[in-house]
């Protein structure tokens, strides 16, 4: 039997009992502190903010049979250090992740070399990240060579992607909730990134 695709989700963790989450496909995760320290344990990757759970749900909607490895880098707010991110990227590759979803990044170009080094160490894993941030500023690791760069296109339907100039574009809507109107999210590129990761994991993108 072929092994299932493994997707690492670098975010705020996941809340496994959420109704949109396929709990049977959630692997034991970790939390990574600002200094790069890795904390192991059954509760370390539990989401306290909701963002990682929503991103994971968007991925699982498109790739429900993939295994998800949550890596928590957001603690009390949606902020993480460059050291935490590069540690998460390298650790995910060491855990044999096929796809590494990083729905976040930094506009600080002084960290570019740090991210370039991390990307060079991930082997065959495919790192998926936003090319630019919410203010259209260049964003790392999405700017690194070899990364699957993602852009946001609100006019696209969910579950599809288009390639333009080496960048994959997708819609920014999270997984829909029945009876609740779909609204634009401030961090729409987070969910565009999740959709690209899900499509890659499902074998629907080259």
Backbone as a chain_set.jsonl record, in Angstrom:
{"seq": "XXXXXXXXXXXXXXXXXXXXXXXXXXXXXXXXXXXXXXXXXXXXXXXXXXXXXXXXXXXXXXXXXXXXXXXXXXXXXXXXXXXXXXXXXXXXXXXXXXXXXXXXXXXXXXXXXXXXXXXXXXXXXXXXXXXXXXXXXXXXXXXXXXXXXXXXXXXXXXXXXXXXXXXXXXXXXXXXXXXXXXXXXXXXXXXXXXXXXXXXXXXXXX", "coords": {"N": [[0.85, -1.198, 0.0], [0.565, 2.205, -0.854], [2.191, 4.941, 0.749], [0.53, 7.507, 2.606], [0.178, 10.933, 1.617], [2.033, 13.406, 3.315], [1.438, 16.325, 5.032], [2.876, 19.12, 6.38], [1.844, 21.644, 8.562], [2.586, 24.794, 9.235], [1.81, 26.911, 11.685], [-0.696, 28.062, 13.91], [-1.127, 25.726, 15.208], [-3.492, 23.028, 15.658], [-6.941, 22.423, 16.336], [-8.118, 19.534, 17.186], [-10.705, 18.451, 17.553], [-12.472, 20.011, 16.241], [-15.32, 20.427, 14.124], [-14.756, 20.627, 11.372], [-12.396, 19.351, 11.021], [-10.555, 16.476, 10.127], [-9.909, 14.338, 12.336], [-8.629, 11.873, 12.534], [-6.581, 11.996, 10.76], [-4.689, 13.658, 11.766], [-1.472, 14.089, 12.848], [0.807, 13.609, 15.675], [1.971, 16.675, 16.824], [4.186, 19.548, 17.234], [5.393, 22.327, 19.236], [7.06, 25.333, 18.506], [9.253, 27.574, 19.845], [10.095, 31.127, 19.992], [12.869, 31.258, 20.017], [13.584, 29.026, 18.669], [13.444, 26.655, 20.041], [12.166, 23.387, 20.394], [9.173, 21.966, 21.457], [7.798, 19.037, 22.636], [4.925, 16.876, 22.915], [1.572, 15.776, 23.757], [-0.259, 17.924, 23.875], [0.989, 20.13, 22.853], [0.742, 21.147, 20.251], [-1.82, 22.097, 20.131], [-4.332, 24.222, 19.006], [-4.849, 27.558, 19.944], [-5.746, 29.86, 18.881], [-7.174, 29.668, 16.485], [-6.533, 30.15, 13.804], [-4.71, 28.289, 12.624], [-6.274, 25.997, 12.703], [-8.337, 26.667, 10.923], [-6.847, 26.951, 8.56], [-5.858, 24.327, 8.3], [-8.287, 22.964, 7.98], [-9.077, 23.966, 5.498], [-7.116, 22.833, 3.883], [-7.586, 20.083, 4.315], [-10.103, 19.842, 3.234], [-9.618, 19.677, 0.52], [-7.717, 17.675, 0.344], [-8.457, 15.165, 1.826], [-7.455, 12.665, 2.54], [-4.832, 12.891, 3.191], [-2.138, 12.927, 5.588], [-1.753, 15.14, 8.317], [0.634, 17.186, 9.774], [0.85, 19.108, 12.458], [2.518, 22.144, 13.232], [3.219, 24.286, 15.65], [3.808, 27.636, 15.693], [2.813, 30.096, 16.266], [1.978, 31.694, 19.214], [0.593, 33.408, 21.591], [-0.451, 35.228, 19.84], [-0.862, 36.158, 16.34], [1.917, 36.043, 15.441], [5.303, 35.323, 14.728], [8.735, 34.391, 15.159], [11.559, 34.738, 12.898], [13.472, 32.782, 13.371], [11.939, 30.751, 14.571], [10.34, 30.057, 12.384], [12.181, 29.116, 10.403], [13.266, 26.96, 11.777], [10.969, 25.393, 12.0], [10.444, 24.799, 9.298], [12.695, 23.251, 8.512], [12.538, 21.175, 10.404], [10.079, 20.038, 9.693], [10.696, 18.932, 7.182], [12.54, 17.037, 7.999], [10.843, 15.287, 9.228], [9.782, 13.934, 7.164], [7.885, 15.266, 5.596], [5.869, 15.756, 2.763], [4.684, 17.961, 1.664], [4.951, 21.275, 2.733], [3.149, 23.506, 4.36], [3.142, 26.913, 4.686], [1.556, 29.38, 5.692], [2.291, 32.027, 6.112], [4.743, 34.592, 6.768], [7.632, 36.785, 6.577], [8.26, 40.27, 6.0], [10.776, 41.195, 6.286], [13.713, 41.651, 4.855], [16.246, 41.162, 5.766], [16.345, 38.659, 6.775], [16.49, 36.972, 4.649], [18.665, 35.327, 3.738], [18.748, 33.437, 5.759], [16.343, 32.075, 5.374], [16.773, 31.153, 2.768], [18.785, 29.28, 3.239], [17.365, 27.435, 4.823], [15.432, 26.512, 2.982], [17.09, 25.273, 1.163], [17.71, 23.011, 2.516], [15.577, 21.261, 2.61], [15.2, 19.222, 0.829], [13.284, 17.03, -1.153], [10.841, 17.915, -0.343], [7.967, 20.04, -0.754], [7.723, 23.345, -0.313], [5.229, 25.593, 0.438], [4.196, 28.88, 0.156], [3.197, 32.334, 0.782], [3.844, 34.761, -1.758], [3.844, 37.526, -1.428], [2.975, 39.775, 1.284], [0.068, 40.932, 3.179], [0.113, 43.625, 2.603], [1.156, 43.753, 0.133], [3.911, 43.677, 0.156], [7.122, 42.185, -0.469], [7.622, 38.841, 0.669], [9.089, 36.55, 2.893], [9.333, 33.069, 3.619], [8.406, 32.968, 0.962], [9.585, 34.318, -1.161], [11.87, 32.953, -1.761], [13.983, 31.05, -3.936], [12.821, 28.068, -5.421], [10.645, 27.681, -3.786], [7.12, 27.039, -3.689], [5.416, 29.536, -4.768], [2.719, 31.637, -3.771], [-0.14, 33.496, -4.754], [-2.869, 35.811, -4.281], [-6.208, 35.714, -5.387], [-9.189, 36.993, -5.416], [-11.325, 36.662, -7.125], [-11.42, 34.13, -8.114], [-12.928, 30.857, -8.144], [-13.365, 28.668, -5.287], [-11.093, 25.958, -4.677], [-9.741, 25.705, -7.081], [-6.912, 26.564, -9.169], [-4.582, 28.848, -10.674], [-1.756, 29.299, -12.774], [0.54, 31.846, -13.086], [3.114, 33.629, -14.341], [4.945, 32.114, -12.872], [3.816, 31.983, -10.371], [1.405, 30.57, -8.24], [-2.021, 31.102, -8.136], [-4.877, 31.487, -6.034], [-8.172, 31.441, -4.515], [-9.064, 33.388, -1.594], [-10.771, 32.513, 0.381], [-11.801, 30.938, 3.432], [-12.64, 27.552, 4.485], [-16.051, 26.955, 3.816], [-18.847, 27.704, 5.997], [-21.89, 26.203, 6.617], [-24.797, 28.103, 6.004], [-23.652, 30.49, 6.673], [-22.573, 33.539, 5.427], [-20.042, 33.857, 2.946], [-17.262, 35.766, 3.544], [-14.743, 38.206, 2.784], [-11.499, 37.655, 4.019], [-9.14, 39.174, 6.19], [-6.627, 38.017, 6.099], [-6.49, 36.649, 3.649], [-4.636, 35.486, 1.868], [-3.529, 33.497, 3.363], [-5.346, 31.406, 3.213], [-5.474, 31.005, 0.505], [-2.919, 29.982, 0.134], [-3.206, 27.622, 1.633], [-5.075, 26.28, 0.033], [-3.578, 25.798, -2.299], [-1.622, 24.081, -1.249], [-3.293, 21.94, -0.505], [-4.279, 21.152, -3.024], [-1.91, 20.34, -4.283], [-1.226, 18.174, -2.618], [-3.349, 16.494, -3.156], [-2.747, 15.706, -5.657], [-3.467, 17.277, -7.803], [-2.132, 19.411, -8.839], [0.839, 20.068, -10.639]], "CA": [[0.0, 0.0, 0.0], [1.334, 3.446, -0.932], [2.09, 5.802, 1.916], [-0.267, 8.709, 2.417], [0.894, 12.198, 1.562], [2.158, 14.048, 4.623], [1.474, 17.781, 4.927], [3.182, 19.865, 7.602], [1.167, 22.94, 8.594], [3.266, 25.704, 10.157], [0.766, 27.9, 11.977], [-1.012, 28.153, 15.332], [-1.535, 24.402, 15.651], [-4.816, 22.599, 15.203], [-7.888, 21.977, 17.366], [-8.513, 18.316, 16.465], [-12.111, 18.072, 17.677], [-13.316, 20.92, 15.463], [-16.1, 19.62, 13.164], [-14.184, 20.657, 10.032], [-11.109, 18.664, 11.037], [-10.529, 15.017, 10.087], [-8.979, 14.106, 13.436], [-7.872, 10.639, 12.31], [-5.454, 12.298, 9.878], [-3.807, 14.605, 12.429], [-0.34, 13.441, 13.498], [1.316, 14.344, 16.836], [2.753, 17.829, 16.391], [5.101, 20.189, 18.178], [5.388, 23.784, 19.32], [8.405, 25.878, 18.362], [9.331, 28.89, 20.473], [10.759, 32.176, 19.213], [14.3, 30.984, 19.928], [13.783, 27.788, 17.924], [13.294, 25.484, 20.901], [11.046, 22.522, 20.009], [8.497, 21.341, 22.594], [7.032, 17.861, 22.256], [3.899, 16.484, 23.869], [0.262, 15.66, 23.121], [-1.023, 19.168, 23.847], [1.832, 21.248, 22.427], [0.3, 21.707, 18.976], [-3.24, 22.437, 20.197], [-4.579, 25.597, 18.561], [-5.529, 28.465, 20.876], [-6.098, 31.081, 18.153], [-8.151, 29.352, 15.445], [-6.026, 30.323, 12.439], [-4.166, 27.03, 12.127], [-7.388, 25.067, 12.501], [-9.005, 27.059, 9.681], [-5.949, 26.615, 7.454], [-5.869, 22.87, 8.182], [-9.582, 22.573, 7.425], [-9.063, 24.277, 4.067], [-6.275, 21.82, 3.247], [-8.249, 18.781, 4.373], [-11.246, 19.847, 2.325], [-9.133, 19.29, -0.8], [-6.892, 16.469, 0.449], [-8.906, 14.564, 3.084], [-6.748, 11.431, 2.855], [-3.444, 13.188, 3.571], [-1.844, 13.107, 7.003], [-1.366, 16.521, 8.628], [1.564, 17.342, 10.89], [0.772, 20.507, 12.902], [3.687, 22.749, 13.87], [2.719, 25.532, 16.234], [4.793, 28.707, 15.866], [2.076, 31.204, 16.859], [1.662, 31.415, 20.608], [-0.561, 34.183, 22.034], [-0.905, 36.114, 18.767], [-0.424, 35.714, 15.017], [3.279, 36.54, 15.221], [6.333, 34.314, 14.971], [10.07, 34.852, 14.808], [12.197, 34.086, 11.75], [14.124, 31.569, 13.867], [10.92, 29.718, 14.722], [9.893, 29.617, 11.062], [13.184, 28.283, 9.724], [13.323, 25.701, 12.515], [9.783, 24.628, 11.626], [10.603, 24.319, 7.921], [13.688, 22.174, 8.492], [12.007, 20.051, 11.181], [9.035, 19.393, 8.886], [11.358, 18.103, 6.173], [13.141, 15.907, 8.706], [9.745, 14.36, 9.546], [9.366, 13.371, 5.868], [6.733, 15.954, 5.011], [5.899, 15.907, 1.312], [4.263, 19.344, 1.439], [5.069, 22.103, 3.932], [2.311, 24.697, 4.21], [3.565, 28.035, 5.53], [0.638, 30.462, 5.324], [2.78, 33.223, 6.788], [6.107, 34.949, 6.382], [8.11, 38.066, 7.069], [8.731, 41.2, 4.971], [12.111, 41.64, 6.679], [14.664, 41.056, 3.919], [17.495, 40.779, 6.427], [16.27, 37.226, 7.071], [16.428, 36.231, 3.383], [19.686, 34.28, 3.682], [18.342, 32.402, 6.707], [15.317, 31.276, 4.719], [17.401, 30.459, 1.641], [19.47, 28.118, 3.792], [16.359, 26.462, 5.24], [14.836, 25.919, 1.784], [18.099, 24.4, 0.564], [17.856, 21.811, 3.348], [14.331, 20.481, 2.721], [15.188, 18.109, -0.112], [12.189, 16.918, -2.107], [9.599, 18.495, 0.174], [7.518, 21.243, -1.46], [7.33, 24.408, 0.612], [4.206, 26.447, -0.166], [4.165, 30.089, 0.98], [2.796, 33.545, 0.052], [4.902, 35.548, -2.386], [3.796, 38.846, -0.796], [2.095, 39.863, 2.428], [-1.2, 41.624, 2.999], [0.334, 44.969, 2.072], [1.849, 43.535, -1.145], [5.362, 43.72, 0.323], [7.748, 40.872, -0.624], [7.481, 38.065, 1.89], [9.933, 35.362, 2.98], [10.135, 32.386, 2.612], [7.786, 32.889, -0.354], [10.465, 34.902, -2.172], [13.041, 32.092, -1.972], [13.994, 30.159, -5.094], [12.434, 26.701, -5.111], [9.389, 27.655, -3.04], [5.875, 27.174, -4.446], [4.932, 30.859, -4.391], [1.263, 31.743, -3.877], [-0.761, 34.807, -4.817], [-4.284, 35.854, -3.906], [-7.147, 36.167, -6.42], [-10.531, 36.869, -4.833], [-12.344, 36.379, -8.134], [-11.394, 32.723, -8.485], [-13.723, 29.968, -7.294], [-12.6, 27.81, -4.383], [-10.714, 24.624, -5.139], [-9.026, 25.72, -8.356], [-5.718, 27.408, -9.133], [-4.02, 29.211, -11.976], [-0.34, 29.62, -12.74], [0.812, 33.064, -13.846], [4.427, 34.17, -14.032], [5.614, 31.296, -11.865], [3.096, 32.081, -9.1], [0.096, 29.925, -8.213], [-3.057, 31.949, -7.551], [-6.087, 30.818, -5.561], [-9.084, 32.294, -3.752], [-8.673, 33.56, -0.2], [-11.846, 32.184, 1.315], [-11.627, 29.715, 4.23], [-13.666, 26.544, 4.247], [-17.349, 27.573, 4.133], [-19.688, 27.219, 7.082], [-23.276, 26.241, 6.135], [-25.666, 29.136, 6.533], [-22.892, 31.706, 6.974], [-22.105, 34.163, 4.191], [-18.608, 33.921, 2.752], [-16.75, 37.128, 3.57], [-13.303, 38.314, 2.575], [-10.726, 37.608, 5.246], [-7.969, 40.042, 6.165], [-5.466, 37.206, 5.765], [-6.946, 35.755, 2.597], [-3.55, 34.736, 1.254], [-3.325, 32.298, 4.177], [-6.213, 30.337, 2.726], [-5.013, 30.722, -0.855], [-1.78, 29.089, 0.325], [-3.734, 26.324, 2.062], [-5.693, 25.606, -1.105], [-2.521, 25.293, -3.169], [-1.062, 22.906, -0.583], [-4.254, 20.851, -0.623], [-4.328, 20.695, -4.418], [-0.679, 19.586, -4.526], [-1.33, 16.905, -1.894], [-4.358, 15.672, -3.826], [-2.266, 15.348, -6.994], [-4.173, 18.055, -8.817], [-1.199, 20.383, -9.382], [2.169, 19.503, -10.888]], "C": [[0.889, 1.252, 0.0], [1.137, 4.273, 0.333], [1.254, 7.028, 1.596], [0.649, 9.924, 2.337], [0.9, 12.815, 2.947], [2.33, 15.55, 4.424], [1.799, 18.372, 6.295], [2.516, 21.234, 7.503], [1.82, 23.796, 9.678], [2.323, 26.865, 10.455], [0.568, 27.976, 13.49], [-1.423, 26.813, 15.923], [-2.894, 24.034, 15.078], [-5.636, 22.16, 16.41], [-8.562, 20.729, 16.809], [-9.978, 17.933, 16.566], [-13.04, 19.046, 16.962], [-14.051, 20.116, 14.394], [-15.562, 19.639, 11.736], [-12.869, 19.885, 9.925], [-11.307, 17.146, 11.004], [-9.468, 14.576, 11.101], [-8.109, 12.876, 13.216], [-6.641, 10.863, 11.443], [-4.495, 13.335, 10.481], [-2.731, 13.832, 13.183], [0.076, 14.224, 14.748], [2.253, 15.464, 16.386], [3.649, 18.366, 17.485], [4.799, 21.681, 18.235], [6.832, 24.253, 19.237], [8.403, 27.314, 18.872], [10.118, 29.861, 19.594], [12.249, 31.922, 19.045], [14.62, 29.688, 19.194], [13.695, 26.528, 18.753], [12.039, 24.704, 20.515], [10.482, 21.849, 21.248], [7.6, 20.212, 22.088], [5.987, 17.549, 23.316], [2.53, 16.544, 23.228], [-0.523, 16.957, 23.008], [-0.252, 20.328, 23.22], [1.342, 21.912, 21.149], [-1.181, 22.052, 18.964], [-3.437, 23.923, 19.908], [-5.352, 26.382, 19.616], [-6.053, 29.712, 20.169], [-7.131, 30.848, 17.041], [-7.612, 29.398, 14.03], [-5.511, 29.012, 11.858], [-5.241, 25.994, 11.87], [-8.112, 25.375, 11.198], [-8.155, 26.722, 8.456], [-5.94, 25.101, 7.227], [-7.173, 22.375, 7.575], [-9.638, 22.835, 5.93], [-8.216, 23.272, 3.295], [-7.006, 20.483, 3.192], [-9.488, 18.711, 3.49], [-10.839, 19.346, 0.946], [-8.325, 18.004, -0.782], [-7.238, 15.722, 1.73], [-8.146, 13.308, 3.481], [-5.299, 11.659, 3.268], [-3.315, 13.252, 5.094], [-1.332, 14.528, 7.221], [-0.509, 16.541, 9.883], [1.537, 18.801, 11.348], [2.045, 20.96, 13.615], [3.274, 24.128, 14.351], [3.86, 26.533, 16.425], [4.144, 29.983, 16.388], [1.732, 30.816, 18.295], [0.42, 32.213, 21.018], [-1.133, 35.114, 20.986], [-0.36, 35.587, 17.451], [0.91, 36.36, 14.649], [4.254, 35.416, 15.546], [7.679, 34.877, 14.548], [10.587, 34.126, 13.575], [12.864, 32.789, 12.189], [13.12, 30.439, 14.042], [10.49, 29.17, 13.361], [10.92, 28.723, 10.382], [13.357, 26.95, 10.446], [12.16, 24.805, 12.129], [9.922, 24.03, 10.225], [11.548, 23.124, 7.87], [13.176, 20.952, 9.247], [10.937, 19.306, 10.39], [9.648, 18.473, 7.839], [11.984, 16.873, 6.812], [12.098, 14.862, 9.094], [9.111, 13.775, 8.276], [8.07, 13.992, 5.348], [6.926, 16.053, 3.494], [5.591, 17.344, 0.914], [4.387, 20.081, 2.765], [4.279, 23.384, 3.685], [2.742, 25.762, 5.208], [2.744, 29.252, 5.112], [1.015, 31.774, 5.991], [4.192, 33.5, 6.309], [6.471, 36.301, 6.956], [8.529, 38.959, 5.909], [10.159, 41.678, 5.225], [13.169, 40.936, 5.83], [15.986, 40.675, 4.572], [17.519, 39.298, 6.788], [16.329, 36.368, 5.81], [17.424, 35.078, 3.343], [19.345, 33.119, 4.61], [17.296, 31.488, 6.076], [15.871, 30.524, 3.512], [18.093, 29.184, 2.119], [18.473, 27.03, 4.198], [15.759, 25.75, 4.033], [15.817, 24.952, 1.125], [18.216, 23.07, 1.298], [16.629, 20.906, 3.341], [14.216, 19.366, 1.699], [14.005, 18.157, -1.061], [10.877, 17.504, -1.614], [9.257, 19.776, -0.582], [6.996, 22.247, -0.44], [6.412, 25.379, -0.116], [4.031, 27.661, 0.729], [3.747, 31.291, 0.145], [3.999, 34.278, -0.522], [5.002, 36.93, -1.754], [2.833, 38.796, 0.377], [0.834, 40.645, 2.123], [-1.067, 43.02, 2.442], [1.103, 44.932, 0.753], [3.366, 43.698, -1.044], [5.931, 42.319, 0.124], [7.829, 40.144, 0.705], [8.369, 36.818, 1.814], [9.31, 34.375, 3.958], [9.555, 32.343, 1.202], [8.642, 33.43, -1.483], [11.663, 34.004, -2.512], [12.89, 31.242, -3.233], [13.656, 28.739, -4.646], [11.159, 26.572, -4.319], [8.212, 27.735, -4.002], [5.236, 28.478, -3.98], [3.449, 30.998, -4.697], [0.84, 33.202, -3.893], [-2.251, 34.693, -4.568], [-5.119, 36.405, -5.057], [-8.565, 35.935, -5.903], [-11.583, 36.453, -5.846], [-12.358, 34.919, -8.588], [-12.335, 31.908, -7.611], [-12.824, 29.139, -6.389], [-12.238, 26.496, -5.059], [-10.055, 24.56, -6.492], [-7.845, 26.671, -8.228], [-5.323, 27.759, -10.554], [-2.567, 29.631, -11.78], [-0.081, 30.81, -13.633], [2.172, 33.614, -13.411], [5.173, 33.412, -12.953], [4.96, 31.317, -10.5], [1.744, 31.382, -9.235], [-0.897, 30.831, -7.482], [-4.271, 31.115, -7.166], [-6.924, 31.817, -4.777], [-8.666, 32.326, -2.288], [-9.727, 33.201, 0.814], [-11.506, 30.935, 2.124], [-12.711, 28.705, 3.883], [-15.029, 27.105, 4.664], [-18.049, 26.907, 5.314], [-21.139, 27.311, 6.607], [-24.101, 27.315, 6.815], [-24.979, 30.441, 6.869], [-22.328, 32.263, 5.667], [-20.582, 34.181, 4.128], [-18.166, 35.383, 2.676], [-15.247, 37.115, 3.327], [-12.582, 38.414, 3.909], [-9.5, 38.488, 5.104], [-6.724, 39.288, 5.724], [-5.827, 36.191, 4.676], [-5.837, 34.937, 1.964], [-3.206, 33.5, 2.072], [-4.113, 31.126, 3.615], [-5.952, 30.028, 1.255], [-3.84, 29.748, -0.795], [-2.247, 27.695, 0.72], [-4.361, 25.571, 0.901], [-4.641, 25.045, -2.067], [-1.879, 24.053, -2.553], [-1.995, 21.711, -0.715], [-4.327, 20.288, -2.024], [-3.074, 19.903, -4.779], [-0.779, 18.197, -3.866], [-2.319, 15.946, -2.552], [-3.925, 15.262, -5.236], [-2.917, 16.105, -8.115], [-3.346, 19.209, -9.382], [0.144, 19.693, -9.581], [3.193, 20.163, -9.978]], "O": [[1.848, 1.338, 0.766], [0.051, 4.297, 0.911], [1.263, 7.528, 0.471], [1.74, 9.944, 2.908], [-0.096, 12.758, 3.669], [3.249, 15.993, 3.735], [1.07, 18.144, 7.26], [2.614, 21.903, 6.474], [1.636, 23.56, 10.872], [2.065, 27.702, 9.589], [1.532, 27.958, 14.254], [-1.999, 26.76, 17.009], [-3.376, 24.657, 14.133], [-5.108, 21.603, 17.372], [-9.501, 20.853, 16.022], [-10.46, 17.158, 15.74], [-14.261, 18.925, 17.063], [-13.464, 19.206, 13.808], [-15.885, 18.743, 10.956], [-12.297, 19.786, 8.84], [-12.116, 16.6, 11.753], [-8.288, 14.456, 10.771], [-6.965, 12.844, 13.667], [-5.753, 10.012, 11.396], [-3.599, 13.829, 9.796], [-3.038, 13.017, 14.054], [-0.271, 15.399, 14.869], [3.212, 15.223, 15.654], [3.848, 17.732, 18.521], [4.062, 22.222, 17.411], [7.723, 23.643, 19.828], [7.646, 28.157, 18.391], [10.721, 29.473, 18.594], [12.835, 32.324, 18.04], [15.782, 29.292, 19.102], [13.857, 25.43, 18.219], [10.973, 25.29, 20.33], [11.224, 21.23, 22.011], [6.753, 20.417, 21.219], [6.146, 17.916, 24.48], [2.332, 17.278, 22.26], [-1.374, 17.08, 22.127], [-0.808, 21.417, 23.075], [1.509, 23.12, 20.98], [-1.748, 22.279, 17.895], [-2.778, 24.773, 20.507], [-6.38, 25.926, 20.116], [-6.731, 30.533, 20.787], [-7.885, 31.761, 16.704], [-8.167, 28.756, 13.138], [-5.84, 28.662, 10.724], [-5.138, 25.202, 10.933], [-8.463, 24.463, 10.449], [-8.676, 26.265, 7.439], [-6.008, 24.647, 6.085], [-7.166, 21.466, 6.744], [-10.181, 22.029, 5.174], [-8.562, 22.901, 2.174], [-7.04, 19.829, 2.15], [-9.876, 17.63, 3.048], [-11.618, 18.669, 0.275], [-8.256, 17.308, -1.795], [-6.408, 15.645, 2.636], [-8.185, 12.915, 4.647], [-4.612, 10.714, 3.654], [-4.269, 13.591, 5.795], [-0.57, 15.053, 6.409], [-0.88, 15.985, 10.917], [2.139, 19.654, 10.696], [2.577, 20.261, 14.477], [3.013, 25.026, 13.55], [4.769, 26.302, 17.223], [4.837, 30.863, 16.898], [1.245, 29.713, 18.542], [-0.699, 31.742, 20.816], [-2.178, 35.727, 21.203], [0.486, 34.693, 17.428], [1.013, 37.115, 13.683], [4.065, 34.661, 16.501], [7.75, 35.744, 13.677], [10.118, 33.037, 13.243], [12.827, 31.798, 11.459], [13.412, 29.293, 13.701], [10.298, 27.964, 13.205], [10.563, 27.677, 9.839], [13.571, 25.922, 9.804], [12.333, 23.599, 11.951], [9.553, 22.877, 10.002], [11.235, 22.105, 7.254], [13.353, 19.822, 8.793], [10.892, 18.076, 10.414], [9.169, 17.357, 7.634], [11.96, 15.788, 6.23], [12.426, 13.688, 9.268], [8.029, 13.192, 8.327], [7.256, 13.308, 4.728], [8.008, 16.389, 3.013], [6.156, 17.875, -0.042], [3.975, 19.566, 3.805], [4.69, 24.238, 2.9], [2.713, 25.545, 6.419], [3.179, 30.052, 4.283], [0.142, 32.544, 6.391], [4.761, 32.729, 5.537], [5.711, 36.889, 7.726], [9.093, 38.47, 4.93], [10.69, 42.482, 4.458], [13.482, 39.767, 6.059], [16.77, 39.933, 3.981], [18.579, 38.741, 7.075], [16.226, 35.145, 5.902], [17.066, 33.967, 2.955], [19.617, 31.961, 4.294], [17.359, 30.268, 6.229], [15.482, 29.384, 3.261], [17.996, 28.138, 1.478], [18.705, 25.847, 3.95], [15.593, 24.531, 4.048], [15.408, 23.923, 0.587], [18.764, 22.108, 0.759], [16.637, 19.871, 4.007], [13.228, 18.632, 1.7], [13.745, 19.178, -1.697], [9.907, 17.585, -2.368], [10.151, 20.512, -1.002], [5.971, 22.03, 0.207], [6.772, 25.921, -1.161], [3.75, 27.52, 1.92], [3.919, 31.281, -1.073], [5.036, 34.405, 0.129], [6.1, 37.452, -1.562], [1.987, 37.907, 0.468], [0.556, 40.98, 0.972], [-2.017, 43.555, 1.871], [1.635, 45.949, 0.307], [4.035, 43.843, -2.067], [5.286, 41.345, 0.511], [8.074, 40.757, 1.745], [8.394, 36.124, 0.798], [8.811, 34.777, 5.009], [10.158, 31.733, 0.319], [8.454, 33.052, -2.64], [12.39, 34.286, -3.465], [11.796, 30.776, -3.551], [14.146, 28.269, -3.619], [10.629, 25.469, -4.184], [8.291, 28.421, -5.021], [4.594, 28.523, -2.931], [2.972, 30.544, -5.737], [1.374, 34.032, -3.158], [-2.822, 33.605, -4.638], [-4.781, 37.437, -5.637], [-9.076, 34.816, -5.948], [-12.634, 35.939, -5.462], [-13.224, 34.523, -9.367], [-12.522, 32.241, -6.441], [-11.65, 28.934, -6.695], [-12.978, 25.989, -5.901], [-9.826, 23.468, -7.013], [-7.782, 27.481, -7.303], [-5.679, 27.067, -11.508], [-2.202, 30.23, -10.769], [-0.439, 30.795, -14.811], [2.355, 34.012, -12.261], [5.949, 34.002, -12.2], [5.49, 30.73, -9.556], [1.029, 31.577, -10.217], [-0.648, 31.267, -6.358], [-4.647, 30.173, -7.862], [-6.454, 32.897, -4.42], [-8.0, 31.413, -1.8], [-9.599, 33.543, 1.99], [-10.977, 29.971, 1.571], [-13.596, 28.987, 3.075], [-15.153, 27.672, 5.75], [-17.868, 25.721, 5.586], [-21.583, 28.394, 6.229], [-24.11, 27.428, 8.041], [-25.626, 31.395, 7.3], [-21.687, 31.545, 4.9], [-19.912, 34.479, 5.117], [-18.649, 36.141, 1.834], [-14.566, 36.135, 3.628], [-12.991, 39.153, 4.805], [-8.889, 38.55, 4.038], [-5.86, 39.852, 5.052], [-5.498, 35.01, 4.787], [-6.072, 33.798, 1.56], [-2.646, 32.545, 1.532], [-3.617, 30.001, 3.548], [-6.186, 28.905, 0.808], [-3.774, 28.8, -1.578], [-1.743, 26.698, 0.202], [-4.2, 24.355, 0.791], [-4.801, 23.942, -2.588], [-1.619, 23.077, -3.258], [-1.551, 20.599, -1.001], [-4.427, 19.074, -2.2], [-3.156, 18.908, -5.499], [-0.457, 17.182, -4.483], [-2.139, 14.729, -2.504], [-4.655, 14.552, -5.929], [-2.929, 15.645, -9.257], [-3.792, 19.907, -10.292], [0.536, 18.838, -8.787], [4.376, 19.826, -10.033]]}, "num_chains": 1, "name": "protein.A"}
